[in-house]
PDB file of C-alpha atoms in Angstrom:
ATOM      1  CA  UNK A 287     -13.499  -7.086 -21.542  1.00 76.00           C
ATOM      2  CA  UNK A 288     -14.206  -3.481 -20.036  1.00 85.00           C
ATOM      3  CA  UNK A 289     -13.336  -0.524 -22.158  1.00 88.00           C
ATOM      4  CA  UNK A 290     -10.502   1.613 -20.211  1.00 89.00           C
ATOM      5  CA  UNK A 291     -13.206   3.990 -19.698  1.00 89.00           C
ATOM      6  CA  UNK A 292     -15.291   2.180 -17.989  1.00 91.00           C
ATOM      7  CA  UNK A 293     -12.801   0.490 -15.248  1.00 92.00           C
ATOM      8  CA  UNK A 294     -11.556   2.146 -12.025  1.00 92.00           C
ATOM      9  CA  UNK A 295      -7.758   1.945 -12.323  1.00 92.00           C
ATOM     10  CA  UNK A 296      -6.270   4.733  -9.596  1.00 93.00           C
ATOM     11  CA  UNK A 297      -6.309   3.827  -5.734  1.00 92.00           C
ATOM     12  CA  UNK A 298      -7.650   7.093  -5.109  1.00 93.00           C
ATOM     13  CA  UNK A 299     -10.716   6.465  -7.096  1.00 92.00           C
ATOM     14  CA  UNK A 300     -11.385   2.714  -5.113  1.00 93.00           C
ATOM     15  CA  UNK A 301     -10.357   4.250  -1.680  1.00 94.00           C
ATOM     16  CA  UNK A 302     -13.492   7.057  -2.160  1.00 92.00           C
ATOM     17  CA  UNK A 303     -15.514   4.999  -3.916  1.00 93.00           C
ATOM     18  CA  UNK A 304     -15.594   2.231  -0.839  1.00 93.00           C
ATOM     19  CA  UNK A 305     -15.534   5.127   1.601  1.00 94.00           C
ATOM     20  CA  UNK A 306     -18.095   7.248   0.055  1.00 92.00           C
ATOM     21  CA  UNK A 307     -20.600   5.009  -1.866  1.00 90.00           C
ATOM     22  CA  UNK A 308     -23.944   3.495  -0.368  1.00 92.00           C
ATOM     23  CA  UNK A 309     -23.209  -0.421  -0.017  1.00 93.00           C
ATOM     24  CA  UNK A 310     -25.288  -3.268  -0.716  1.00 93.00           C
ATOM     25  CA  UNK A 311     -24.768  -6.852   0.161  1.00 93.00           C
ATOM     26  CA  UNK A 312     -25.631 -10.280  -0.617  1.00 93.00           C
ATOM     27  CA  UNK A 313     -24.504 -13.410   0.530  1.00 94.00           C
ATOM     28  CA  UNK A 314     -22.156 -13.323  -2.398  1.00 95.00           C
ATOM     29  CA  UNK A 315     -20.589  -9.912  -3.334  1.00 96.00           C
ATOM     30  CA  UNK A 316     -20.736  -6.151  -1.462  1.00 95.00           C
ATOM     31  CA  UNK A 317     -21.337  -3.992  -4.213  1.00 94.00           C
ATOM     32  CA  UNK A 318     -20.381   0.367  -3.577  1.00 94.00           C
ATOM     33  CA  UNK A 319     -21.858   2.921  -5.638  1.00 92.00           C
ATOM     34  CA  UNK A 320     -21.229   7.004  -5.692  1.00 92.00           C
ATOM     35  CA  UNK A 321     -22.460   9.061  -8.346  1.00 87.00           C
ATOM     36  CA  UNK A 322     -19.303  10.819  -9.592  1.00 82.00           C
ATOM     37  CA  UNK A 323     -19.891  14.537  -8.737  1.00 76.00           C
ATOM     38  CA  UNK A 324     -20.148  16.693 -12.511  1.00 66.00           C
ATOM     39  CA  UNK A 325     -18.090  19.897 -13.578  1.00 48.00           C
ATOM     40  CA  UNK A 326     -14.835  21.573 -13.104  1.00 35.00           C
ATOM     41  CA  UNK A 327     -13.639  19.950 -10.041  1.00 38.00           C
ATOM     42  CA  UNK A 328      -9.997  19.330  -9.985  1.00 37.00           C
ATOM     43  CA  UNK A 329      -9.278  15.803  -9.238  1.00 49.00           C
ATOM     44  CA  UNK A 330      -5.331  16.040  -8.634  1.00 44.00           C
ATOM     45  CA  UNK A 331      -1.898  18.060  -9.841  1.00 38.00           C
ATOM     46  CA  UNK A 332      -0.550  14.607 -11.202  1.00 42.00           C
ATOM     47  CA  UNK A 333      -3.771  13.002 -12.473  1.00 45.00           C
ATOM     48  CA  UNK A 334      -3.923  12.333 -16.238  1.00 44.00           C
ATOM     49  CA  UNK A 335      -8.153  13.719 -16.081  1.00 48.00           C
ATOM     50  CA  UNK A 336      -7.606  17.615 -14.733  1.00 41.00           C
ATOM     51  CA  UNK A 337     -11.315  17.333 -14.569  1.00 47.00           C
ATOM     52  CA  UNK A 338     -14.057  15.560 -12.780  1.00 52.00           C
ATOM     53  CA  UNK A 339     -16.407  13.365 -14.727  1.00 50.00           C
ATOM     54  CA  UNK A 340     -19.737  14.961 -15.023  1.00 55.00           C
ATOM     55  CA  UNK A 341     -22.518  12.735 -15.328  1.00 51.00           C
ATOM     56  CA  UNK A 342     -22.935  12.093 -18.810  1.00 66.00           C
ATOM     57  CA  UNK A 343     -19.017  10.282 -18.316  1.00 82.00           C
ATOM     58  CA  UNK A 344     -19.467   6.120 -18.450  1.00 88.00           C
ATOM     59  CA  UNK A 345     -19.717   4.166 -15.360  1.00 89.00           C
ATOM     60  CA  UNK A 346     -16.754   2.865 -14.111  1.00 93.00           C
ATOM     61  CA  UNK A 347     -16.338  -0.360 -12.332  1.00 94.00           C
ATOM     62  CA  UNK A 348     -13.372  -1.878  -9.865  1.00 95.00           C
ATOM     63  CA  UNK A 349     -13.234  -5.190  -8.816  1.00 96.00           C
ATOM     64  CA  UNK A 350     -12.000  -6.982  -5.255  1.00 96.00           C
ATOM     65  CA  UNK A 351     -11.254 -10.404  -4.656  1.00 96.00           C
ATOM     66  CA  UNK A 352      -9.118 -10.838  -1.754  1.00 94.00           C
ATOM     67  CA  UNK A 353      -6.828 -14.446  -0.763  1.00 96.00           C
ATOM     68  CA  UNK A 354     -10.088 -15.357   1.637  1.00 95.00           C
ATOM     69  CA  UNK A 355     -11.877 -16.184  -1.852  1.00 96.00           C
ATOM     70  CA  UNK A 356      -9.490 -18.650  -2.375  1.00 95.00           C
ATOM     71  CA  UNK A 357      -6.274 -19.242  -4.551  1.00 96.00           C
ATOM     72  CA  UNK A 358      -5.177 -17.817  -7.226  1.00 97.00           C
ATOM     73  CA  UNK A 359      -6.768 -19.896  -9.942  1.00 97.00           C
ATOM     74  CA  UNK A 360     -10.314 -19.794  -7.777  1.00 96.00           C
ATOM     75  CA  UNK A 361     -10.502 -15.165  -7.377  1.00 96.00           C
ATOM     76  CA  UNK A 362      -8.851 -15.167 -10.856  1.00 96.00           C
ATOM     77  CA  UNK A 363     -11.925 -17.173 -12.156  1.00 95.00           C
ATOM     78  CA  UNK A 364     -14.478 -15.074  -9.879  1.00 96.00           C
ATOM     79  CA  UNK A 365     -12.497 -11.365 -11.188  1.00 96.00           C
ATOM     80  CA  UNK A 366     -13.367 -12.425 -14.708  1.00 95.00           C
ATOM     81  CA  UNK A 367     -16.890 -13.602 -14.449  1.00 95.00           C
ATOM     82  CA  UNK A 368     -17.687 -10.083 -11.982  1.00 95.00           C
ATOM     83  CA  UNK A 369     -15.847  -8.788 -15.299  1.00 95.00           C
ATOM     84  CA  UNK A 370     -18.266 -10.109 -17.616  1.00 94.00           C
ATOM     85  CA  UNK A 371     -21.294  -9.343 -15.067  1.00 94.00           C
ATOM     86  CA  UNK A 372     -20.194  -6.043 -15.207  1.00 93.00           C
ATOM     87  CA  UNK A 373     -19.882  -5.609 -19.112  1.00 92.00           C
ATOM     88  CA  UNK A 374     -23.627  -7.088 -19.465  1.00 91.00           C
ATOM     89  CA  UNK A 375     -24.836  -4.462 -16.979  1.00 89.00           C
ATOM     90  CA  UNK A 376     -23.173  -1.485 -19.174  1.00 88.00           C
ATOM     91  CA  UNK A 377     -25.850  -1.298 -21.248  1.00 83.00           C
ATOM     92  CA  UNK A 378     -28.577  -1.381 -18.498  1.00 81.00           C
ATOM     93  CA  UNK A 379     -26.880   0.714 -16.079  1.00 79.00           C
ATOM     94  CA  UNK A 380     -27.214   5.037 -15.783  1.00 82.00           C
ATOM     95  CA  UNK A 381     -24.509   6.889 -16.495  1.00 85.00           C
ATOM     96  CA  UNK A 382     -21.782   8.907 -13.973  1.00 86.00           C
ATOM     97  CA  UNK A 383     -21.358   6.141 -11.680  1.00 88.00           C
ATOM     98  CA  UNK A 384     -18.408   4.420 -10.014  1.00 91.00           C
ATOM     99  CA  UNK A 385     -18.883   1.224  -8.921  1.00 93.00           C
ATOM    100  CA  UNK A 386     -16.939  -1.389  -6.937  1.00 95.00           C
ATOM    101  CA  UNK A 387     -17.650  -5.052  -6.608  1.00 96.00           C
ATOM    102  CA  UNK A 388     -16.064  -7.233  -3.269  1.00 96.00           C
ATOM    103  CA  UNK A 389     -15.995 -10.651  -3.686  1.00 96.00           C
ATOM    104  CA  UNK A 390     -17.249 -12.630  -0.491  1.00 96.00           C
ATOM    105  CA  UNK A 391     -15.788 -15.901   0.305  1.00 96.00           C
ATOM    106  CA  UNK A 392     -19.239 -17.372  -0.782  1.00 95.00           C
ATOM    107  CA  UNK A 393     -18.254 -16.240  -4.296  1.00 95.00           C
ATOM    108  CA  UNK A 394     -15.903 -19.093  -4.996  1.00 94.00           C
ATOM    109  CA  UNK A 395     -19.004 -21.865  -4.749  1.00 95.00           C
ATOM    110  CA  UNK A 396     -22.010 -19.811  -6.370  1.00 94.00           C
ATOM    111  CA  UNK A 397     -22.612 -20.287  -9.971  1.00 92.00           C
ATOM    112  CA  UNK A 398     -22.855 -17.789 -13.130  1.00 93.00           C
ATOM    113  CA  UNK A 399     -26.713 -17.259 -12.617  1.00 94.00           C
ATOM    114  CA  UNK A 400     -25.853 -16.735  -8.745  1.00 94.00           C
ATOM    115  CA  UNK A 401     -23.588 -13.658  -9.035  1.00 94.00           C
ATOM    116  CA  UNK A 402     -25.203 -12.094 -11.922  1.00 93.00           C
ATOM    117  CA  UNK A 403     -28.775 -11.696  -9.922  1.00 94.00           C
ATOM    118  CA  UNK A 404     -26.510 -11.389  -6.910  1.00 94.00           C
ATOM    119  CA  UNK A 405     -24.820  -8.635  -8.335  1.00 93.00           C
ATOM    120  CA  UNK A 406     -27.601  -7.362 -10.672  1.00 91.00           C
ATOM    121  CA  UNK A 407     -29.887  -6.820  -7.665  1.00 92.00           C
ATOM    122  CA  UNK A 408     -27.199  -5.274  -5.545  1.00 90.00           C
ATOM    123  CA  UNK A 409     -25.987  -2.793  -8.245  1.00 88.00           C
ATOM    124  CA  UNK A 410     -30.011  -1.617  -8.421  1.00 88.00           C
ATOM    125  CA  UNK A 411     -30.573  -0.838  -4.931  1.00 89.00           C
ATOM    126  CA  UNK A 412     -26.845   0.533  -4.303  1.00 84.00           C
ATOM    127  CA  UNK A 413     -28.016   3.375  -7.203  1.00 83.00           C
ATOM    128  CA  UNK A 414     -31.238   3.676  -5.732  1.00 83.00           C
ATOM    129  CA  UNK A 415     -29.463   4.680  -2.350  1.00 82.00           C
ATOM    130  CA  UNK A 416     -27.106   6.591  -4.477  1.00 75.00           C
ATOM    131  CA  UNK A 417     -29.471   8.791  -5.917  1.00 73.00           C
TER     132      UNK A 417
END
């Protein structure tokens, strides 16, 4: 499971990030990247953080999985194994970013292996274009 401090839990924050961040796609999963700007920026009166994450901060990710995955069971079972993807890339992946992974419809029939190069390759080239 994701450490708090390394998921995207405000609207806000998954609004800008699929806004603002450089996408990459695969047949299986978008994936949106922004490097989170660093210093004193205020991020909101009512927002538990007065300050905006510098780059030294941990990445963040969010995860979507709309009903045109499938049912419950079926985006319930793809939100936990982008989950997992996502806590194996931790360790790999630069610091300061925010990071949000949209399940495709495709996502319901592709394998473990599938979405973690699927994902894996997307989260490479989104930094890259992030950069």
């Amino acid at each position: 499971m994701l450490a708090r401090a390394n998921r995207i839990v405000r609207g806000d924050d998954y609004r800008s990030v699929v806004r603002r961040g450089r996408r990459s796609a695969t047949a299986h999963v978008v994936v949106s990247v922004v490097r989170r700007p660093s210093g004193g920026a205020p991020r909101g009166a009512g927002s538990p953080e007065a300050v905006a994450p510098g780059p030294d901060d941990p990445t963040r990710f969010g995860f979507i999985v709309a009903k045109t995955v499938g049912n419950a069971v079926v985006r319930n079972t793809i939100r936990r194994r982008l989950k997992a993807i996502a806590h194996e890339l931790l360790t790999e992946v630069p610091t300061g970013h925010d990071v949000v992974i949209r399940a495709l419809p495709a996502a319901a029939q592709a394998g473990w292996p599938t979405l973690l190069e699927d994902v894996s390759r997307s989260f490479a080239r989104g930094v890259e274009k992030a950069a």
